[in-house]
Amino acid sequence: MADSSFDVVSEVDRQEVDNAVNQAAKEVNQRYDFRGVDALLTFKSDVITMEANSPERVLAILDVLQSKLIKRGVSLKALDLGDGEPKASGKIYRLAAPLKEGLSTENAKKISKIIRDEGPKGVKATIQGDSVRVSSKSRDDLQEVIAILKKADIDAALQFTNYR
């Protein structure tokens, strides 16, 4: 019997992110507590930018954005918020959140270590660029690995693709 396998990847559905940003921007424009605070929310070249006239307002925009992303099934781990502190430039505070895609080498190594340490015997993990291929003779073992990885604390939005 041939080995079964799947890939562990970290991808972001850009259309869903774009939809969430548009919904959040519309809500920010309509809410009375954002009137006159120069609130702005944009999504260009894989970076979501939030702007307002105070750090509290920028964080409020972030809160609206996060709720829209969650409703659309986009993991908040896909946003790289840095230290999460809005930066001032003149009278405007700005927070940029680039999208994180692909597994970093560090996360790929962490995933293969988790599979080696906690996974069933006979499961192999191979790092392939920015993804990890997991293979085993038993499909049940692969299901177990997926469950282990879903519980693991990994700083990336994980998806499981190419299951065969």
Tab-separated table of N, CA and C in Angstrom, residues 34-123:
chain	number	residue	atom	x	y	z
A	34	PHE	N	-16.391	57.310	15.465
A	34	PHE	CA	-15.241	57.532	14.581
A	34	PHE	C	-15.383	58.818	13.767
A	35	ARG	N	-16.458	59.600	14.029
A	35	ARG	CA	-16.656	60.849	13.289
A	35	ARG	C	-15.554	61.842	13.642
A	36	GLY	N	-14.934	62.425	12.616
A	36	GLY	CA	-13.944	63.479	12.844
A	36	GLY	C	-12.622	63.018	13.432
A	37	VAL	N	-12.313	61.718	13.318
A	37	VAL	CA	-11.032	61.243	13.867
A	37	VAL	C	-10.071	60.832	12.750
A	38	ASP	N	-10.395	61.195	11.510
A	38	ASP	CA	-9.561	60.861	10.354
A	38	ASP	C	-9.258	59.363	10.285
A	39	ALA	N	-10.265	58.535	10.552
A	39	ALA	CA	-10.064	57.088	10.530
A	39	ALA	C	-9.959	56.584	9.092
A	40	LEU	N	-8.952	55.739	8.849
A	40	LEU	CA	-8.722	55.213	7.506
A	40	LEU	C	-8.241	53.769	7.607
A	41	LEU	N	-8.752	52.924	6.725
A	41	LEU	CA	-8.371	51.509	6.713
A	41	LEU	C	-8.132	51.126	5.261
A	42	THR	N	-6.903	50.687	4.926
A	42	THR	CA	-6.587	50.328	3.539
A	42	THR	C	-5.874	48.985	3.480
A	43	PHE	N	-5.986	48.330	2.312
A	43	PHE	CA	-5.326	47.037	2.073
A	43	PHE	C	-4.667	47.111	0.710
A	44	LYS	N	-3.339	47.309	0.714
A	44	LYS	CA	-2.587	47.388	-0.545
A	44	LYS	C	-1.357	46.507	-0.447
A	45	SER	N	-1.053	45.814	-1.513
A	45	SER	CA	0.127	44.946	-1.631
A	45	SER	C	0.437	44.176	-0.344
A	46	ASP	N	-0.566	43.424	0.106
A	46	ASP	CA	-0.436	42.516	1.265
A	46	ASP	C	-0.175	43.216	2.587
A	47	VAL	N	-0.490	44.506	2.710
A	47	VAL	CA	-0.345	45.210	3.993
A	47	VAL	C	-1.652	45.934	4.298
A	48	ILE	N	-2.203	45.665	5.485
A	48	ILE	CA	-3.396	46.374	5.942
A	48	ILE	C	-2.912	47.541	6.793
A	49	THR	N	-3.342	48.760	6.456
A	49	THR	CA	-2.909	49.946	7.191
A	49	THR	C	-4.111	50.600	7.860
A	50	MET	N	-3.966	50.888	9.163
A	50	MET	CA	-5.019	51.562	9.925
A	50	MET	C	-4.478	52.903	10.394
A	51	GLU	N	-5.269	53.967	10.209
A	51	GLU	CA	-4.837	55.305	10.606
A	51	GLU	C	-5.952	56.013	11.353
A	52	ALA	N	-5.565	56.830	12.350
A	52	ALA	CA	-6.517	57.686	13.066
A	52	ALA	C	-5.714	58.746	13.822
A	53	ASN	N	-6.443	59.657	14.514
A	53	ASN	CA	-5.742	60.756	15.185
A	53	ASN	C	-5.339	60.443	16.625
A	54	SER	N	-5.573	59.202	17.090
A	54	SER	CA	-5.098	58.809	18.429
A	54	SER	C	-4.822	57.313	18.433
A	55	PRO	N	-3.883	56.878	19.285
A	55	PRO	CA	-3.568	55.437	19.316
A	55	PRO	C	-4.783	54.590	19.704
A	56	GLU	N	-5.649	55.121	20.595
A	56	GLU	CA	-6.841	54.370	21.020
A	56	GLU	C	-7.763	54.119	19.833
A	57	ARG	N	-7.917	55.123	18.973
A	57	ARG	CA	-8.791	54.986	17.800
A	57	ARG	C	-8.229	53.954	16.825
A	58	VAL	N	-6.894	53.949	16.656
A	58	VAL	CA	-6.272	52.961	15.759
A	58	VAL	C	-6.544	51.554	16.284
A	59	LEU	N	-6.416	51.367	17.594
A	59	LEU	CA	-6.668	50.045	18.180
A	59	LEU	C	-8.149	49.676	18.075
A	60	ALA	N	-9.040	50.687	18.124
A	60	ALA	CA	-10.476	50.421	17.944
A	60	ALA	C	-10.739	49.960	16.509
A	61	ILE	N	-10.056	50.569	15.532
A	61	ILE	CA	-10.190	50.140	14.129
A	61	ILE	C	-9.688	48.700	13.998
A	62	LEU	N	-8.545	48.397	14.651
A	62	LEU	CA	-7.993	47.040	14.623
A	62	LEU	C	-9.011	46.043	15.182
A	63	ASP	N	-9.683	46.416	16.253
A	63	ASP	CA	-10.683	45.557	16.874
A	63	ASP	C	-11.821	45.248	15.894
A	64	VAL	N	-12.303	46.291	15.192
A	64	VAL	CA	-13.369	46.098	14.197
A	64	VAL	C	-12.864	45.162	13.100
A	65	LEU	N	-11.636	45.409	12.617
A	65	LEU	CA	-11.055	44.584	11.555
A	65	LEU	C	-10.951	43.126	11.992
A	66	GLN	N	-10.445	42.900	13.209
A	66	GLN	CA	-10.275	41.520	13.689
A	66	GLN	C	-11.613	40.790	13.750
A	67	SER	N	-12.668	41.476	14.195
A	67	SER	CA	-13.974	40.802	14.265
A	67	SER	C	-14.456	40.427	12.856
A	68	LYS	N	-14.194	41.277	11.853
A	68	LYS	CA	-14.599	40.979	10.478
A	68	LYS	C	-13.777	39.817	9.913
A	69	LEU	N	-12.475	39.775	10.238
A	69	LEU	CA	-11.634	38.674	9.761
A	69	LEU	C	-12.106	37.339	10.343
A	70	ILE	N	-12.421	37.336	11.629
A	70	ILE	CA	-12.871	36.105	12.284
A	70	ILE	C	-14.174	35.618	11.641
A	71	LYS	N	-15.111	36.551	11.393
A	71	LYS	CA	-16.392	36.164	10.771
A	71	LYS	C	-16.173	35.563	9.390
A	72	ARG	N	-15.112	35.971	8.701
A	72	ARG	CA	-14.843	35.483	7.351
A	72	ARG	C	-13.900	34.281	7.365
A	73	GLY	N	-13.570	33.768	8.551
A	73	GLY	CA	-12.754	32.558	8.645
A	73	GLY	C	-11.277	32.772	8.368
A	74	VAL	N	-10.788	34.015	8.533
A	74	VAL	CA	-9.359	34.285	8.351
A	74	VAL	C	-8.711	34.299	9.732
A	75	SER	N	-7.670	33.488	9.914
A	75	SER	CA	-6.996	33.416	11.210
A	75	SER	C	-6.280	34.732	11.518
A	76	LEU	N	-6.384	35.191	12.777
A	76	LEU	CA	-5.697	36.422	13.172
A	76	LEU	C	-4.182	36.224	13.183
A	77	LYS	N	-3.733	34.962	13.178
A	77	LYS	CA	-2.292	34.687	13.123
A	77	LYS	C	-1.700	35.067	11.773
A	78	ALA	N	-2.570	35.320	10.790
A	78	ALA	CA	-2.093	35.708	9.462
A	78	ALA	C	-1.662	37.177	9.427
A	79	LEU	N	-2.006	37.939	10.485
A	79	LEU	CA	-1.597	39.347	10.561
A	79	LEU	C	-0.308	39.466	11.360
A	80	ASP	N	0.643	40.220	10.840
A	80	ASP	CA	1.880	40.482	11.574
A	80	ASP	C	1.775	41.887	12.159
A	81	LEU	N	1.332	41.964	13.419
A	81	LEU	CA	1.109	43.277	14.043
A	81	LEU	C	2.360	43.858	14.680
A	82	GLY	N	3.487	43.165	14.593
A	82	GLY	CA	4.704	43.659	15.248
A	82	GLY	C	4.456	43.767	16.742
A	83	ASP	N	4.740	44.941	17.335
A	83	ASP	CA	4.509	45.112	18.773
A	83	ASP	C	3.079	45.561	19.065
A	84	GLY	N	2.276	45.808	18.002
A	84	GLY	CA	0.880	46.176	18.183
A	84	GLY	C	0.673	47.617	18.625
A	85	GLU	N	1.753	48.403	18.653
A	85	GLU	CA	1.654	49.803	19.064
A	85	GLU	C	1.577	50.703	17.844
A	86	PRO	N	0.549	51.565	17.763
A	86	PRO	CA	0.477	52.502	16.634
A	86	PRO	C	1.643	53.496	16.670
A	87	LYS	N	2.187	53.813	15.501
A	87	LYS	CA	3.301	54.761	15.396
A	87	LYS	C	2.755	56.132	14.988
A	88	ALA	N	3.316	57.178	15.576
A	88	ALA	CA	2.859	58.534	15.261
A	88	ALA	C	3.687	59.104	14.114
A	89	SER	N	3.005	59.789	13.191
A	89	SER	CA	3.721	60.557	12.172
A	89	SER	C	2.953	61.873	12.073
A	90	GLY	N	3.462	62.875	12.727
A	90	GLY	CA	2.733	64.138	12.819
A	90	GLY	C	1.547	63.945	13.740
A	91	LYS	N	0.363	64.302	13.269
A	91	LYS	CA	-0.844	64.184	14.103
A	91	LYS	C	-1.583	62.870	13.872
A	92	ILE	N	-1.070	62.049	12.963
A	92	ILE	CA	-1.752	60.804	12.618
A	92	ILE	C	-1.000	59.608	13.201
A	93	TYR	N	-1.762	58.682	13.794
A	93	TYR	CA	-1.183	57.440	14.299
A	93	TYR	C	-1.499	56.344	13.284
A	94	ARG	N	-0.510	55.499	13.027
A	94	ARG	CA	-0.648	54.490	11.971
A	94	ARG	C	-0.198	53.130	12.523
A	95	LEU	N	-0.928	52.088	12.120
A	95	LEU	CA	-0.536	50.717	12.454
A	95	LEU	C	-0.613	49.912	11.161
A	96	ALA	N	0.522	49.337	10.761
A	96	ALA	CA	0.568	48.524	9.541
A	96	ALA	C	0.623	47.052	9.939
A	97	ALA	N	-0.176	46.230	9.257
A	97	ALA	CA	-0.219	44.800	9.546
A	97	ALA	C	-0.012	44.019	8.251
A	98	PRO	N	1.258	43.675	7.929
A	98	PRO	CA	1.492	42.854	6.738
A	98	PRO	C	0.914	41.450	6.939
A	99	LEU	N	0.488	40.818	5.836
A	99	LEU	CA	-0.006	39.447	5.910
A	99	LEU	C	1.181	38.492	5.953
A	100	LYS	N	1.070	37.465	6.798
A	100	LYS	CA	2.125	36.448	6.866
A	100	LYS	C	1.676	35.248	6.054
A	101	GLU	N	2.495	34.890	5.071
A	101	GLU	CA	2.183	33.711	4.264
A	101	GLU	C	3.393	32.810	4.187
A	102	GLY	N	3.141	31.526	4.071
A	102	GLY	CA	4.239	30.565	4.020
A	102	GLY	C	4.766	30.322	5.423
A	103	LEU	N	5.266	29.143	5.647
A	103	LEU	CA	5.829	28.817	6.958
A	103	LEU	C	7.276	29.290	7.000
A	104	SER	N	7.639	30.001	8.056
A	104	SER	CA	9.044	30.373	8.219
A	104	SER	C	9.831	29.090	8.501
A	105	THR	N	11.139	29.133	8.268
A	105	THR	CA	11.988	27.965	8.533
A	105	THR	C	11.829	27.543	9.991
A	106	GLU	N	11.776	28.541	10.864
A	106	GLU	CA	11.639	28.285	12.303
A	106	GLU	C	10.336	27.525	12.601
A	107	ASN	N	9.207	27.981	12.023
A	107	ASN	CA	7.929	27.298	12.245
A	107	ASN	C	7.913	25.915	11.615
A	108	ALA	N	8.516	25.770	10.424
A	108	ALA	CA	8.565	24.461	9.760
A	108	ALA	C	9.336	23.465	10.632
A	109	LYS	N	10.463	23.915	11.203
A	109	LYS	CA	11.248	23.036	12.087
A	109	LYS	C	10.454	22.690	13.341
A	110	LYS	N	9.726	23.672	13.887
A	110	LYS	CA	8.922	23.455	15.092
A	110	LYS	C	7.834	22.411	14.810
A	111	ILE	N	7.199	22.517	13.624
A	111	ILE	CA	6.147	21.564	13.245
A	111	ILE	C	6.720	20.155	13.119
A	112	SER	N	7.882	20.012	12.431
A	112	SER	CA	8.440	18.657	12.292
A	112	SER	C	8.877	18.092	13.637
A	113	LYS	N	9.353	18.952	14.535
A	113	LYS	CA	9.749	18.484	15.873
A	113	LYS	C	8.512	18.001	16.649
A	114	ILE	N	7.411	18.758	16.576
A	114	ILE	CA	6.170	18.353	17.254
A	114	ILE	C	5.705	16.996	16.721
A	115	ILE	N	5.773	16.824	15.389
A	115	ILE	CA	5.341	15.555	14.786
A	115	ILE	C	6.242	14.416	15.252
A	116	ARG	N	7.571	14.668	15.297
A	116	ARG	CA	8.511	13.635	15.767
A	116	ARG	C	8.253	13.278	17.228
A	117	ASP	N	8.075	14.315	18.066
A	117	ASP	CA	7.954	14.081	19.513
A	117	ASP	C	6.585	13.541	19.929
A	118	GLU	N	5.498	14.109	19.361
A	118	GLU	CA	4.157	13.781	19.842
A	118	GLU	C	3.367	12.892	18.889
A	119	GLY	N	3.778	12.853	17.634
A	119	GLY	CA	3.010	12.108	16.637
A	119	GLY	C	3.201	10.614	16.754
A	120	PRO	N	2.337	9.846	16.084
A	120	PRO	CA	2.460	8.385	16.096
A	120	PRO	C	3.751	7.951	15.390
A	121	LYS	N	4.228	6.765	15.732
A	121	LYS	CA	5.430	6.226	15.078
A	121	LYS	C	5.121	5.977	13.603
A	122	GLY	N	6.128	6.092	12.765
A	122	GLY	CA	5.937	5.814	11.354
A	122	GLY	C	5.441	7.004	10.545
A	123	VAL	N	5.288	8.168	11.199
A	123	VAL	CA	4.874	9.367	10.465
A	123	VAL	C	6.129	10.168	10.149
